[in-house]
Amino acid sequence: MSAPGALPPGLHHHPGRLDAAAQGALLAAIREAAAEAPLYRPAMPGTGKPFSVRMTNCGTLGWVSDRAGYRYQPLHPETGRPWPAIPATLLELWGELAGYPHPPEACLVNFYEPSARMGMHQDKDEEDLAAPVLSVSLGDEALFRFGGVTRGGPTRSLRLRSGDVLVLGGESRLAFHGVDRIYPGTSTLLKGEGRINLTLRRVTRP
Ligand code: MD3
Ligand code: FE
């Protein structure tokens, strides 16, 4: 279902929160980070099936997945180097929108080619589930889907556009969510087709 109307408690959508200049500056910062910590393709725990999304991280901790499982770790799994710092503009955005008095520790960078998807899942690898997750969309539009805290219940869809910010806190922090499709050619921000999503997270309990 995709009915318009109120979003669930704790899910806040800020359409166009970043203007074109801010999106361009943020993209430049993320490109710098990805030069230091290259995008890589994670694998599913157990099966080792490759993700369709490529990933990297900024921050003191980065989210990684491989055959052994999901976890946060301080080093890039392929280079063995620490992740680069979270760009200052993202820390400022967190300060303005998160409503949480401690800084984020992880910024997961997801890169979607037009054929990439993210299956429905919960984000629950963090110790501090009292902290919200803040997401920034850059590049081509995406069809984002979210449901409740149990798998298989009713869901709603939301189109996420370049410059949109989502804050997921409170009752929505453990909601199932995923990305059903990318709409190639709907943004000119990136050099080519695709979408970047940045998610800021507090991982440890302060
Ligand atoms: C709802 N990323 O990296 S961001 C992820 O567009 C992830 O790349 C998607 O799901 C993406 O884990 C969605 C929006 C988002 C992020 C975290 C959430 C929605 C959420 C946590 C709880 C509920
Ligand atoms: Fe997620």
Short mmCIF file of N, CA, C and O in Angstrom, two decimals, residues 63-193:
data_model
loop_
_atom_site.label_atom_id
_atom_site.label_comp_id
_atom_site.label_asym_id
_atom_site.label_seq_id
_atom_site.Cartn_x
_atom_site.Cartn_y
_atom_site.Cartn_z
N TRP A 63 29.71 -0.05 9.66
CA TRP A 63 28.90 -1.27 9.61
C TRP A 63 29.40 -2.14 8.46
O TRP A 63 29.55 -1.66 7.33
N VAL A 64 29.68 -3.39 8.75
CA VAL A 64 30.14 -4.32 7.71
C VAL A 64 29.36 -5.63 7.79
O VAL A 64 28.77 -5.95 8.83
N SER A 65 29.35 -6.35 6.68
CA SER A 65 28.70 -7.66 6.64
C SER A 65 29.58 -8.59 5.81
O SER A 65 30.08 -8.22 4.75
N ASP A 66 29.76 -9.81 6.33
CA ASP A 66 30.43 -10.85 5.57
C ASP A 66 29.88 -12.19 6.05
O ASP A 66 28.92 -12.22 6.84
N ARG A 67 30.44 -13.29 5.57
CA ARG A 67 29.94 -14.62 5.95
C ARG A 67 29.79 -14.80 7.46
O ARG A 67 28.91 -15.51 7.94
N ALA A 68 30.68 -14.14 8.20
CA ALA A 68 30.69 -14.30 9.67
C ALA A 68 29.54 -13.55 10.33
O ALA A 68 29.16 -13.87 11.47
N GLY A 69 28.97 -12.56 9.66
CA GLY A 69 27.84 -11.85 10.26
C GLY A 69 27.89 -10.35 10.02
O GLY A 69 28.74 -9.86 9.27
N TYR A 70 26.95 -9.65 10.65
CA TYR A 70 26.90 -8.19 10.62
C TYR A 70 27.61 -7.67 11.86
O TYR A 70 27.47 -8.25 12.94
N ARG A 71 28.31 -6.57 11.75
CA ARG A 71 28.91 -5.96 12.95
C ARG A 71 29.41 -4.55 12.63
O ARG A 71 29.49 -4.16 11.47
N TYR A 72 29.76 -3.83 13.68
CA TYR A 72 30.47 -2.56 13.54
C TYR A 72 31.94 -2.79 13.85
O TYR A 72 32.27 -3.50 14.80
N GLN A 73 32.82 -2.18 13.06
CA GLN A 73 34.25 -2.32 13.32
C GLN A 73 34.99 -1.04 12.93
O GLN A 73 34.52 -0.29 12.08
N PRO A 74 36.15 -0.77 13.55
CA PRO A 74 36.86 0.49 13.32
C PRO A 74 37.68 0.52 12.03
O PRO A 74 38.14 1.60 11.65
N LEU A 75 37.87 -0.61 11.37
CA LEU A 75 38.74 -0.67 10.19
C LEU A 75 37.99 -1.13 8.94
O LEU A 75 37.11 -1.99 9.01
N HIS A 76 38.38 -0.57 7.79
CA HIS A 76 37.84 -1.00 6.50
C HIS A 76 38.21 -2.48 6.27
O HIS A 76 39.39 -2.85 6.45
N PRO A 77 37.26 -3.33 5.87
CA PRO A 77 37.56 -4.77 5.77
C PRO A 77 38.57 -5.11 4.67
O PRO A 77 39.19 -6.18 4.73
N GLU A 78 38.73 -4.25 3.68
CA GLU A 78 39.67 -4.58 2.59
C GLU A 78 41.00 -3.85 2.73
O GLU A 78 42.04 -4.42 2.43
N THR A 79 41.00 -2.60 3.15
CA THR A 79 42.26 -1.86 3.27
C THR A 79 42.90 -2.03 4.65
O THR A 79 44.10 -1.79 4.80
N GLY A 80 42.10 -2.38 5.65
CA GLY A 80 42.61 -2.47 7.03
C GLY A 80 42.88 -1.13 7.67
O GLY A 80 43.43 -1.07 8.78
N ARG A 81 42.47 -0.05 7.00
CA ARG A 81 42.70 1.29 7.57
C ARG A 81 41.45 1.79 8.30
O ARG A 81 40.33 1.36 8.00
N PRO A 82 41.66 2.75 9.22
CA PRO A 82 40.49 3.37 9.88
C PRO A 82 39.60 4.06 8.84
O PRO A 82 40.08 4.53 7.80
N TRP A 83 38.33 4.15 9.15
CA TRP A 83 37.40 4.89 8.30
C TRP A 83 37.71 6.39 8.39
O TRP A 83 38.11 6.85 9.46
N PRO A 84 37.48 7.15 7.32
CA PRO A 84 37.67 8.61 7.41
C PRO A 84 36.61 9.25 8.32
O PRO A 84 35.60 8.64 8.65
N ALA A 85 36.88 10.49 8.70
CA ALA A 85 35.96 11.20 9.61
C ALA A 85 34.62 11.47 8.93
O ALA A 85 34.53 11.60 7.70
N ILE A 86 33.59 11.56 9.73
CA ILE A 86 32.26 11.95 9.23
C ILE A 86 32.32 13.42 8.82
O ILE A 86 32.77 14.26 9.61
N PRO A 87 31.88 13.77 7.60
CA PRO A 87 31.93 15.17 7.17
C PRO A 87 31.18 16.10 8.14
O PRO A 87 30.11 15.75 8.65
N ALA A 88 31.76 17.29 8.36
CA ALA A 88 31.22 18.23 9.34
C ALA A 88 29.76 18.59 9.06
O ALA A 88 28.95 18.73 9.99
N THR A 89 29.40 18.71 7.78
CA THR A 89 28.02 19.10 7.47
C THR A 89 27.02 18.05 7.96
O THR A 89 25.89 18.38 8.33
N LEU A 90 27.44 16.78 7.95
CA LEU A 90 26.54 15.72 8.44
C LEU A 90 26.41 15.78 9.96
O LEU A 90 25.33 15.54 10.50
N LEU A 91 27.51 16.10 10.63
CA LEU A 91 27.44 16.22 12.09
C LEU A 91 26.53 17.39 12.47
O LEU A 91 25.77 17.31 13.45
N GLU A 92 26.59 18.47 11.69
CA GLU A 92 25.71 19.61 11.95
C GLU A 92 24.24 19.23 11.73
O GLU A 92 23.36 19.60 12.52
N LEU A 93 23.99 18.49 10.66
CA LEU A 93 22.62 18.05 10.37
C LEU A 93 22.08 17.18 11.52
O LEU A 93 20.93 17.32 11.95
N TRP A 94 22.91 16.29 12.02
CA TRP A 94 22.54 15.45 13.16
C TRP A 94 22.20 16.33 14.36
O TRP A 94 21.18 16.13 15.03
N GLY A 95 23.03 17.33 14.62
CA GLY A 95 22.77 18.24 15.74
C GLY A 95 21.45 18.98 15.61
O GLY A 95 20.75 19.21 16.59
N GLU A 96 21.09 19.29 14.37
CA GLU A 96 19.85 20.04 14.14
C GLU A 96 18.61 19.15 14.19
O GLU A 96 17.54 19.60 14.62
N LEU A 97 18.72 17.92 13.73
CA LEU A 97 17.50 17.11 13.50
C LEU A 97 17.35 15.88 14.38
O LEU A 97 16.25 15.35 14.50
N ALA A 98 18.44 15.39 14.98
CA ALA A 98 18.34 14.08 15.64
C ALA A 98 17.65 14.16 17.01
O ALA A 98 17.06 13.18 17.45
N GLY A 99 17.74 15.30 17.68
CA GLY A 99 17.14 15.38 19.01
C GLY A 99 17.80 14.43 19.99
O GLY A 99 17.14 13.85 20.85
N TYR A 100 19.09 14.25 19.83
CA TYR A 100 19.84 13.29 20.65
C TYR A 100 21.16 13.95 21.01
O TYR A 100 21.85 14.48 20.13
N PRO A 101 21.54 13.94 22.30
CA PRO A 101 22.62 14.82 22.76
C PRO A 101 24.04 14.30 22.55
O PRO A 101 24.97 14.90 23.09
N HIS A 102 24.24 13.24 21.82
CA HIS A 102 25.59 12.71 21.58
C HIS A 102 25.79 12.54 20.08
O HIS A 102 24.83 12.27 19.36
N PRO A 103 27.04 12.67 19.61
CA PRO A 103 27.27 12.60 18.17
C PRO A 103 27.13 11.18 17.62
O PRO A 103 27.27 10.20 18.35
N PRO A 104 26.88 11.07 16.33
CA PRO A 104 26.86 9.74 15.70
C PRO A 104 28.29 9.20 15.61
O PRO A 104 29.25 9.98 15.58
N GLU A 105 28.42 7.90 15.58
CA GLU A 105 29.74 7.26 15.46
C GLU A 105 29.95 6.64 14.09
O GLU A 105 31.10 6.40 13.69
N ALA A 106 28.87 6.34 13.40
CA ALA A 106 28.97 5.67 12.10
C ALA A 106 28.17 6.41 11.05
O ALA A 106 27.06 6.88 11.32
N CYS A 107 28.75 6.53 9.87
CA CYS A 107 28.01 7.00 8.69
C CYS A 107 28.20 5.94 7.62
O CYS A 107 29.27 5.84 7.01
N LEU A 108 27.16 5.13 7.42
CA LEU A 108 27.19 4.11 6.38
C LEU A 108 26.86 4.77 5.05
O LEU A 108 25.88 5.52 4.94
N VAL A 109 27.70 4.52 4.05
CA VAL A 109 27.50 5.05 2.70
C VAL A 109 27.05 3.89 1.81
O VAL A 109 27.81 2.93 1.62
N ASN A 110 25.81 3.95 1.32
CA ASN A 110 25.29 2.91 0.42
C ASN A 110 25.26 3.47 -0.99
O ASN A 110 24.69 4.55 -1.21
N PHE A 111 25.83 2.74 -1.94
CA PHE A 111 25.74 3.16 -3.34
C PHE A 111 24.90 2.17 -4.12
O PHE A 111 25.22 0.98 -4.18
N TYR A 112 23.81 2.67 -4.71
CA TYR A 112 22.88 1.85 -5.48
C TYR A 112 23.07 2.13 -6.97
O TYR A 112 22.85 3.25 -7.43
N GLU A 113 23.45 1.11 -7.75
CA GLU A 113 23.28 1.19 -9.20
C GLU A 113 21.79 1.07 -9.46
O GLU A 113 21.03 0.66 -8.58
N PRO A 114 21.33 1.36 -10.70
CA PRO A 114 19.89 1.29 -10.95
C PRO A 114 19.26 -0.07 -10.62
O PRO A 114 18.09 -0.12 -10.24
N SER A 115 20.02 -1.15 -10.74
CA SER A 115 19.44 -2.48 -10.48
C SER A 115 19.54 -2.90 -9.02
O SER A 115 19.04 -3.96 -8.65
N ALA A 116 20.14 -2.08 -8.18
CA ALA A 116 20.35 -2.50 -6.78
C ALA A 116 19.06 -2.35 -5.96
O ALA A 116 18.20 -1.51 -6.25
N ARG A 117 18.94 -3.18 -4.94
CA ARG A 117 17.79 -3.20 -4.04
C ARG A 117 18.29 -3.40 -2.63
O ARG A 117 19.39 -3.90 -2.43
N MET A 118 17.42 -3.11 -1.65
CA MET A 118 17.73 -3.54 -0.28
C MET A 118 16.47 -4.18 0.28
O MET A 118 15.43 -3.55 0.36
N GLY A 119 16.60 -5.44 0.65
CA GLY A 119 15.45 -6.20 1.17
C GLY A 119 15.00 -5.65 2.52
O GLY A 119 15.73 -4.95 3.21
N MET A 120 13.76 -6.01 2.88
CA MET A 120 13.19 -5.52 4.14
C MET A 120 14.01 -6.07 5.32
O MET A 120 14.30 -7.27 5.38
N HIS A 121 14.35 -5.19 6.24
CA HIS A 121 15.16 -5.57 7.40
C HIS A 121 14.94 -4.57 8.53
O HIS A 121 14.33 -3.52 8.32
N GLN A 122 15.43 -4.91 9.71
CA GLN A 122 15.48 -3.96 10.83
C GLN A 122 16.92 -3.58 11.07
O GLN A 122 17.82 -4.38 10.85
N ASP A 123 17.14 -2.36 11.56
CA ASP A 123 18.49 -1.94 11.97
C ASP A 123 18.56 -2.16 13.48
O ASP A 123 17.99 -1.38 14.24
N LYS A 124 19.25 -3.20 13.90
CA LYS A 124 19.29 -3.46 15.34
C LYS A 124 20.65 -3.98 15.78
O LYS A 124 20.76 -4.71 16.75
N ASP A 125 21.69 -3.57 15.06
CA ASP A 125 23.05 -3.95 15.44
C ASP A 125 23.67 -2.91 16.36
O ASP A 125 24.86 -3.02 16.70
N GLU A 126 22.90 -1.89 16.74
CA GLU A 126 23.43 -0.82 17.58
C GLU A 126 23.07 -1.10 19.03
O GLU A 126 21.98 -1.62 19.32
N GLU A 127 23.97 -0.73 19.94
CA GLU A 127 23.68 -0.90 21.38
C GLU A 127 22.64 0.10 21.84
O GLU A 127 21.83 -0.16 22.71
N ASP A 128 22.75 1.32 21.28
CA ASP A 128 21.90 2.40 21.77
C ASP A 128 20.71 2.62 20.85
O ASP A 128 20.74 3.46 19.96
N LEU A 129 19.65 1.86 21.10
CA LEU A 129 18.47 1.99 20.23
C LEU A 129 17.62 3.20 20.61
O LEU A 129 16.61 3.49 19.96
N ALA A 130 18.04 3.93 21.66
CA ALA A 130 17.36 5.19 22.00
C ALA A 130 17.74 6.29 21.03
O ALA A 130 17.02 7.28 20.89
N ALA A 131 18.88 6.15 20.37
CA ALA A 131 19.31 7.15 19.39
C ALA A 131 18.58 6.92 18.07
O ALA A 131 18.38 5.78 17.67
N PRO A 132 18.20 7.99 17.37
CA PRO A 132 17.57 7.81 16.06
C PRO A 132 18.60 7.43 15.00
O PRO A 132 19.80 7.46 15.26
N VAL A 133 18.12 7.07 13.83
CA VAL A 133 18.96 6.95 12.64
C VAL A 133 18.57 8.10 11.72
O VAL A 133 17.39 8.43 11.59
N LEU A 134 19.58 8.75 11.12
CA LEU A 134 19.31 9.86 10.20
C LEU A 134 19.83 9.48 8.83
O LEU A 134 20.98 9.05 8.70
N SER A 135 18.99 9.59 7.82
CA SER A 135 19.37 9.19 6.46
C SER A 135 19.28 10.38 5.50
O SER A 135 18.34 11.17 5.55
N VAL A 136 20.28 10.48 4.61
CA VAL A 136 20.31 11.53 3.58
C VAL A 136 20.36 10.84 2.22
O VAL A 136 21.19 9.95 2.00
N SER A 137 19.49 11.25 1.29
CA SER A 137 19.47 10.69 -0.06
C SER A 137 20.15 11.64 -1.03
O SER A 137 19.88 12.85 -1.00
N LEU A 138 20.98 11.09 -1.92
CA LEU A 138 21.65 11.88 -2.96
C LEU A 138 21.54 11.14 -4.29
O LEU A 138 21.74 9.92 -4.34
N GLY A 139 21.26 11.86 -5.37
CA GLY A 139 21.22 11.24 -6.69
C GLY A 139 19.82 10.77 -7.05
O GLY A 139 18.82 11.35 -6.62
N ASP A 140 19.76 9.69 -7.84
CA ASP A 140 18.47 9.23 -8.36
C ASP A 140 17.47 8.90 -7.25
O ASP A 140 17.85 8.50 -6.14
N GLU A 141 16.19 9.06 -7.60
CA GLU A 141 15.12 8.80 -6.64
C GLU A 141 15.01 7.31 -6.33
O GLU A 141 15.40 6.47 -7.14
N ALA A 142 14.45 7.03 -5.16
CA ALA A 142 14.28 5.64 -4.73
C ALA A 142 12.87 5.45 -4.20
O ALA A 142 12.25 6.39 -3.66
N LEU A 143 12.37 4.23 -4.33
CA LEU A 143 11.12 3.85 -3.69
C LEU A 143 11.47 3.13 -2.40
O LEU A 143 11.97 2.00 -2.40
N PHE A 144 11.23 3.84 -1.30
CA PHE A 144 11.55 3.35 0.05
C PHE A 144 10.28 2.75 0.62
O PHE A 144 9.20 3.31 0.47
N ARG A 145 10.39 1.60 1.30
CA ARG A 145 9.20 0.95 1.87
C ARG A 145 9.42 0.70 3.36
O ARG A 145 10.51 0.29 3.76
N PHE A 146 8.41 0.96 4.16
CA PHE A 146 8.53 0.72 5.59
C PHE A 146 7.24 0.13 6.14
O PHE A 146 6.16 0.37 5.62
N GLY A 147 7.41 -0.65 7.18
CA GLY A 147 6.27 -1.30 7.83
C GLY A 147 6.32 -1.08 9.32
O GLY A 147 6.77 -0.03 9.79
N GLY A 148 5.89 -2.08 10.05
CA GLY A 148 5.90 -1.99 11.51
C GLY A 148 7.07 -2.77 12.07
O GLY A 148 8.02 -3.11 11.36
N VAL A 149 6.99 -3.08 13.35
CA VAL A 149 8.12 -3.74 14.01
C VAL A 149 8.07 -5.26 13.88
O VAL A 149 8.96 -5.94 14.35
N THR A 150 7.03 -5.78 13.22
CA THR A 150 7.02 -7.22 12.93
C THR A 150 7.05 -7.42 11.43
O THR A 150 6.45 -6.66 10.67
N ARG A 151 7.77 -8.46 11.00
CA ARG A 151 7.90 -8.74 9.57
C ARG A 151 6.55 -9.21 9.01
O ARG A 151 5.81 -9.92 9.67
N GLY A 152 6.24 -8.76 7.80
CA GLY A 152 5.07 -9.28 7.12
C GLY A 152 3.79 -8.50 7.35
O GLY A 152 2.75 -8.85 6.79
N GLY A 153 3.82 -7.46 8.15
CA GLY A 153 2.63 -6.63 8.35
C GLY A 153 2.45 -5.66 7.19
O GLY A 153 3.17 -5.72 6.20
N PRO A 154 1.43 -4.79 7.30
CA PRO A 154 1.21 -3.81 6.24
C PRO A 154 2.39 -2.86 6.09
O PRO A 154 3.09 -2.56 7.06
N THR A 155 2.62 -2.40 4.86
CA THR A 155 3.73 -1.48 4.61
C THR A 155 3.23 -0.28 3.82
O THR A 155 2.15 -0.32 3.23
N ARG A 156 4.02 0.77 3.82
CA ARG A 156 3.76 1.96 3.01
C ARG A 156 5.02 2.30 2.24
O ARG A 156 6.13 1.93 2.64
N SER A 157 4.87 3.03 1.16
CA SER A 157 6.02 3.41 0.35
C SER A 157 6.14 4.92 0.30
O SER A 157 5.15 5.65 0.40
N LEU A 158 7.37 5.37 0.13
CA LEU A 158 7.69 6.80 0.10
C LEU A 158 8.77 6.99 -0.96
O LEU A 158 9.72 6.22 -1.01
N ARG A 159 8.58 7.98 -1.81
CA ARG A 159 9.60 8.28 -2.81
C ARG A 159 10.64 9.18 -2.13
O ARG A 159 10.28 10.22 -1.58
N LEU A 160 11.90 8.76 -2.14
CA LEU A 160 12.98 9.58 -1.57
C LEU A 160 13.75 10.23 -2.69
O LEU A 160 14.20 9.55 -3.61
N ARG A 161 13.91 11.57 -2.60
CA ARG A 161 14.59 12.34 -3.65
C ARG A 161 15.90 12.91 -3.13
O ARG A 161 16.10 13.04 -1.92
N SER A 162 16.75 13.30 -4.06
CA SER A 162 18.05 13.88 -3.71
C SER A 162 17.84 15.10 -2.80
O SER A 162 17.04 15.98 -3.12
N GLY A 163 18.54 15.11 -1.68
CA GLY A 163 18.41 16.21 -0.72
C GLY A 163 17.42 15.95 0.39
O GLY A 163 17.35 16.72 1.34
N ASP A 164 16.66 14.84 0.29
CA ASP A 164 15.72 14.51 1.36
C ASP A 164 16.47 13.93 2.57
O ASP A 164 17.46 13.22 2.42
N VAL A 165 15.93 14.23 3.74
CA VAL A 165 16.47 13.66 4.98
C VAL A 165 15.33 12.95 5.70
O VAL A 165 14.21 13.46 5.77
N LEU A 166 15.62 11.75 6.21
CA LEU A 166 14.67 11.00 7.03
C LEU A 166 15.27 10.85 8.41
O LEU A 166 16.46 10.54 8.54
N VAL A 167 14.46 11.04 9.44
CA VAL A 167 14.89 10.75 10.80
C VAL A 167 13.97 9.67 11.35
O VAL A 167 12.75 9.78 11.28
N LEU A 168 14.58 8.58 11.82
CA LEU A 168 13.84 7.42 12.30
C LEU A 168 14.13 7.24 13.77
O LEU A 168 15.22 6.81 14.13
N GLY A 169 13.18 7.60 14.59
CA GLY A 169 13.39 7.46 16.02
C GLY A 169 12.15 6.89 16.68
O GLY A 169 11.21 6.48 16.01
N GLY A 170 12.18 6.87 17.98
CA GLY A 170 11.02 6.44 18.76
C GLY A 170 10.47 5.12 18.28
O GLY A 170 11.22 4.15 18.10
N GLU A 171 9.16 5.09 18.05
CA GLU A 171 8.49 3.83 17.67
C GLU A 171 8.91 3.34 16.29
O GLU A 171 8.65 2.19 15.94
N SER A 172 9.53 4.21 15.48
CA SER A 172 9.93 3.79 14.13
C SER A 172 11.36 3.26 14.08
O SER A 172 11.79 2.75 13.04
N ARG A 173 12.07 3.35 15.18
CA ARG A 173 13.49 2.97 15.17
C ARG A 173 13.67 1.50 14.79
O ARG A 173 14.68 1.15 14.17
N LEU A 174 12.72 0.66 15.16
CA LEU A 174 12.86 -0.78 14.85
C LEU A 174 11.89 -1.23 13.76
O LEU A 174 11.62 -2.42 13.61
N ALA A 175 11.40 -0.29 12.98
CA ALA A 175 10.49 -0.64 11.88
C ALA A 175 11.24 -1.39 10.77
O ALA A 175 12.40 -1.07 10.47
N PHE A 176 10.56 -2.37 10.17
CA PHE A 176 11.12 -3.02 8.97
C PHE A 176 11.09 -2.03 7.82
O PHE A 176 10.14 -1.24 7.67
N HIS A 177 12.15 -2.04 6.99
CA HIS A 177 12.24 -1.09 5.88
C HIS A 177 13.17 -1.65 4.81
O HIS A 177 13.99 -2.53 5.10
N GLY A 178 13.04 -1.11 3.61
CA GLY A 178 13.90 -1.53 2.51
C GLY A 178 13.76 -0.58 1.33
O GLY A 178 13.01 0.39 1.39
N VAL A 179 14.52 -0.88 0.28
CA VAL A 179 14.48 -0.06 -0.94
C VAL A 179 14.07 -0.97 -2.09
O VAL A 179 14.79 -1.90 -2.44
N ASP A 180 12.88 -0.71 -2.67
CA ASP A 180 12.33 -1.58 -3.71
C ASP A 180 12.88 -1.28 -5.10
O ASP A 180 12.98 -2.16 -5.93
N ARG A 181 13.14 0.01 -5.36
CA ARG A 181 13.69 0.30 -6.69
C ARG A 181 14.30 1.69 -6.76
O ARG A 181 14.01 2.56 -5.93
N ILE A 182 15.18 1.84 -7.74
CA ILE A 182 15.82 3.11 -8.05
C ILE A 182 15.25 3.57 -9.40
O ILE A 182 14.99 2.75 -10.27
N TYR A 183 15.06 4.86 -9.53
CA TYR A 183 14.55 5.43 -10.78
C TYR A 183 15.69 6.15 -11.50
O TYR A 183 15.96 7.32 -11.23
N PRO A 184 16.39 5.44 -12.41
CA PRO A 184 17.57 6.04 -13.04
C PRO A 184 17.18 7.26 -13.88
O PRO A 184 16.09 7.32 -14.45
N GLY A 185 18.06 8.25 -13.89
CA GLY A 185 17.83 9.43 -14.71
C GLY A 185 16.94 10.48 -14.07
O GLY A 185 16.53 11.43 -14.73
N THR A 186 16.63 10.33 -12.78
CA THR A 186 15.75 11.31 -12.12
C THR A 186 16.53 12.41 -11.40
O THR A 186 15.93 13.30 -10.82
N SER A 187 17.86 12.33 -11.42
CA SER A 187 18.69 13.38 -10.82
C SER A 187 19.94 13.56 -11.66
O SER A 187 20.41 12.60 -12.29
N THR A 188 20.46 14.76 -11.68
CA THR A 188 21.71 15.02 -12.41
C THR A 188 22.87 15.25 -11.45
O THR A 188 23.96 15.64 -11.86
N LEU A 189 22.65 14.98 -10.15
CA LEU A 189 23.71 15.28 -9.17
C LEU A 189 24.96 14.43 -9.39
O LEU A 189 26.08 14.95 -9.38
N LEU A 190 24.78 13.12 -9.56
CA LEU A 190 25.93 12.24 -9.76
C LEU A 190 26.39 12.33 -11.21
O LEU A 190 25.66 12.80 -12.08
N LYS A 191 27.61 11.86 -11.47
CA LYS A 191 28.11 11.88 -12.87
C LYS A 191 27.26 10.97 -13.74
O LYS A 191 26.97 11.28 -14.88
N GLY A 192 26.87 9.82 -13.20
CA GLY A 192 26.06 8.87 -13.97
C GLY A 192 24.80 8.53 -13.18
O GLY A 192 24.37 9.28 -12.31
N GLU A 193 24.23 7.36 -13.51
CA GLU A 193 23.03 6.92 -12.82
C GLU A 193 23.38 6.36 -11.45
O GLU A 193 24.52 5.93 -11.22
#
